[in-house]
Amino acid sequence: MSDDRDLDRDRDESGRARQARPRDGLGRPLPYGSAGVEPVPDEPLPPADAIAYARRLVEEGRPFSAHEVLEARWKAGPDVERDLWQGLAQACVAITHAARGNAVGARRLATRAEARLEAYRLTKGPTYGLDLPAVVACLYRRLDE
């Protein structure tokens, strides 16, 4: 069942909801017609590519976009890797909150990210070259900047 709010949503060719509004580097919507950052692909990248791309986006000041890359990977990946990808995505959202001035939200998301990454580390599943404790330490350093 749909309501009037659905009529205002941007949709792709198949009718799925897609945000066509441009966004700034921290994921905030801009007015239609504004020059926003380049959107990231909706399709999931292979694990190593997703990590490299997300890292580059964070370094470029686009942690929200990095979160979208990692979210696509977690939704497409095996269930046994869910904590890895969700934890990494939550770390990016924590950085986004910090950059937007929301220190409380940043800490809450960092705590959730840390718990997921630690749970995943204990499974001894593939980390695709990441040192998960170092990722968590880097996250908290960024939040303290």
Coordinates of C-alpha atoms in Angstrom, one line a residue, residues 7-132:
L7 CA 4.6 10.0 -5.0
D8 CA 7.4 12.5 -4.2
R9 CA 10.1 9.9 -4.1
D10 CA 12.7 9.6 -6.9
R11 CA 12.6 6.3 -8.6
D12 CA 14.7 4.4 -11.0
E13 CA 13.5 2.7 -14.2
S14 CA 12.3 -0.4 -12.3
G15 CA 10.3 1.7 -9.8
R16 CA 12.7 1.3 -6.9
A17 CA 13.2 4.3 -4.7
R18 CA 16.4 6.1 -5.5
Q19 CA 17.6 9.5 -4.3
A20 CA 18.3 11.6 -7.3
R21 CA 18.9 14.8 -5.3
P22 CA 22.5 15.9 -5.3
R23 CA 24.4 15.5 -2.0
D24 CA 27.3 17.3 -0.4
G25 CA 30.5 15.5 0.7
L26 CA 28.9 14.5 4.0
G27 CA 25.7 13.1 2.4
R28 CA 23.4 16.0 3.1
P29 CA 20.9 16.6 0.3
L30 CA 21.3 19.7 -1.7
P31 CA 18.6 21.5 -3.8
Y32 CA 17.8 19.9 -7.2
G33 CA 20.1 21.3 -9.8
S34 CA 23.0 22.0 -7.4
A35 CA 26.4 20.6 -8.1
G36 CA 26.9 17.8 -5.6
V37 CA 29.6 15.1 -5.2
E38 CA 29.7 12.3 -7.7
P39 CA 27.4 9.5 -6.6
V40 CA 28.9 6.1 -5.9
P41 CA 27.7 3.0 -7.8
D42 CA 24.8 1.1 -6.3
E43 CA 26.4 -2.2 -7.4
P44 CA 28.6 -4.0 -4.8
L45 CA 32.3 -4.0 -5.5
P46 CA 34.5 -7.0 -4.8
P47 CA 35.7 -6.9 -1.2
A48 CA 39.2 -5.6 -1.8
D49 CA 37.9 -3.0 -4.2
A50 CA 35.2 -1.9 -1.8
I51 CA 37.8 -1.4 0.9
A52 CA 40.2 0.6 -1.3
Y53 CA 37.4 2.8 -2.7
A54 CA 35.9 3.4 0.8
R55 CA 39.3 4.3 2.2
R56 CA 39.9 6.8 -0.7
L57 CA 36.5 8.3 -0.2
V58 CA 37.2 8.8 3.6
E59 CA 40.5 10.4 2.8
E60 CA 38.7 12.7 0.3
G61 CA 36.3 13.9 3.1
R62 CA 33.4 11.8 1.8
P63 CA 32.8 9.3 4.7
F64 CA 29.0 9.1 3.9
S65 CA 29.8 7.9 0.3
A66 CA 32.3 5.4 1.8
H67 CA 29.5 4.1 4.0
E68 CA 27.3 3.6 0.9
V69 CA 30.1 1.6 -0.8
L70 CA 30.4 -0.6 2.2
E71 CA 26.7 -1.0 2.7
A72 CA 26.3 -2.3 -0.9
R73 CA 29.1 -4.9 -0.1
W74 CA 27.4 -6.0 3.1
K75 CA 24.0 -6.4 1.5
A76 CA 25.6 -8.5 -1.3
G77 CA 28.1 -10.4 0.8
P78 CA 27.8 -13.7 2.7
D79 CA 26.0 -13.6 6.0
V80 CA 29.1 -14.7 7.8
E81 CA 30.8 -11.4 6.8
R82 CA 27.9 -9.2 7.8
D83 CA 29.6 -7.9 11.0
L84 CA 32.7 -6.9 9.1
W85 CA 30.9 -4.9 6.4
Q86 CA 28.3 -3.4 8.8
G87 CA 31.1 -2.5 11.3
L88 CA 33.1 -0.7 8.6
A89 CA 30.0 1.1 7.3
Q90 CA 29.1 2.2 10.9
A91 CA 32.7 3.5 11.3
C92 CA 32.2 5.7 8.2
V93 CA 28.8 6.9 9.6
A94 CA 30.5 7.7 12.9
I95 CA 33.1 9.8 11.0
T96 CA 30.2 11.5 9.1
H97 CA 28.4 12.4 12.4
A98 CA 31.7 13.8 13.8
A99 CA 32.2 15.9 10.7
R100 CA 28.7 17.2 10.9
G101 CA 29.3 18.2 14.5
N102 CA 27.3 15.4 16.2
A103 CA 29.8 14.2 18.7
V104 CA 27.3 12.1 20.7
G105 CA 26.0 10.3 17.5
A106 CA 29.6 9.8 16.4
R107 CA 30.6 8.0 19.6
R108 CA 27.5 5.9 19.6
L109 CA 28.1 4.7 16.1
A110 CA 31.8 4.2 16.8
T111 CA 30.9 1.9 19.8
R112 CA 28.6 -0.1 17.6
A113 CA 31.2 -0.4 14.9
E114 CA 33.8 -1.5 17.4
A115 CA 31.5 -4.2 18.7
R116 CA 30.7 -5.5 15.3
L117 CA 34.4 -5.5 14.1
E118 CA 35.5 -7.3 17.3
A119 CA 32.7 -9.9 17.0
Y120 CA 33.9 -10.5 13.4
R121 CA 37.6 -10.6 14.3
L122 CA 36.8 -13.4 16.8
T123 CA 35.3 -15.5 13.9
K124 CA 38.7 -15.4 12.2
G125 CA 37.0 -14.7 8.9
P126 CA 38.7 -13.0 6.0
T127 CA 39.6 -9.3 6.7
Y128 CA 40.8 -8.5 3.2
G129 CA 44.1 -7.1 4.4
L130 CA 42.6 -5.0 7.2
D131 CA 43.9 -5.0 10.8
L132 CA 40.6 -4.6 12.6

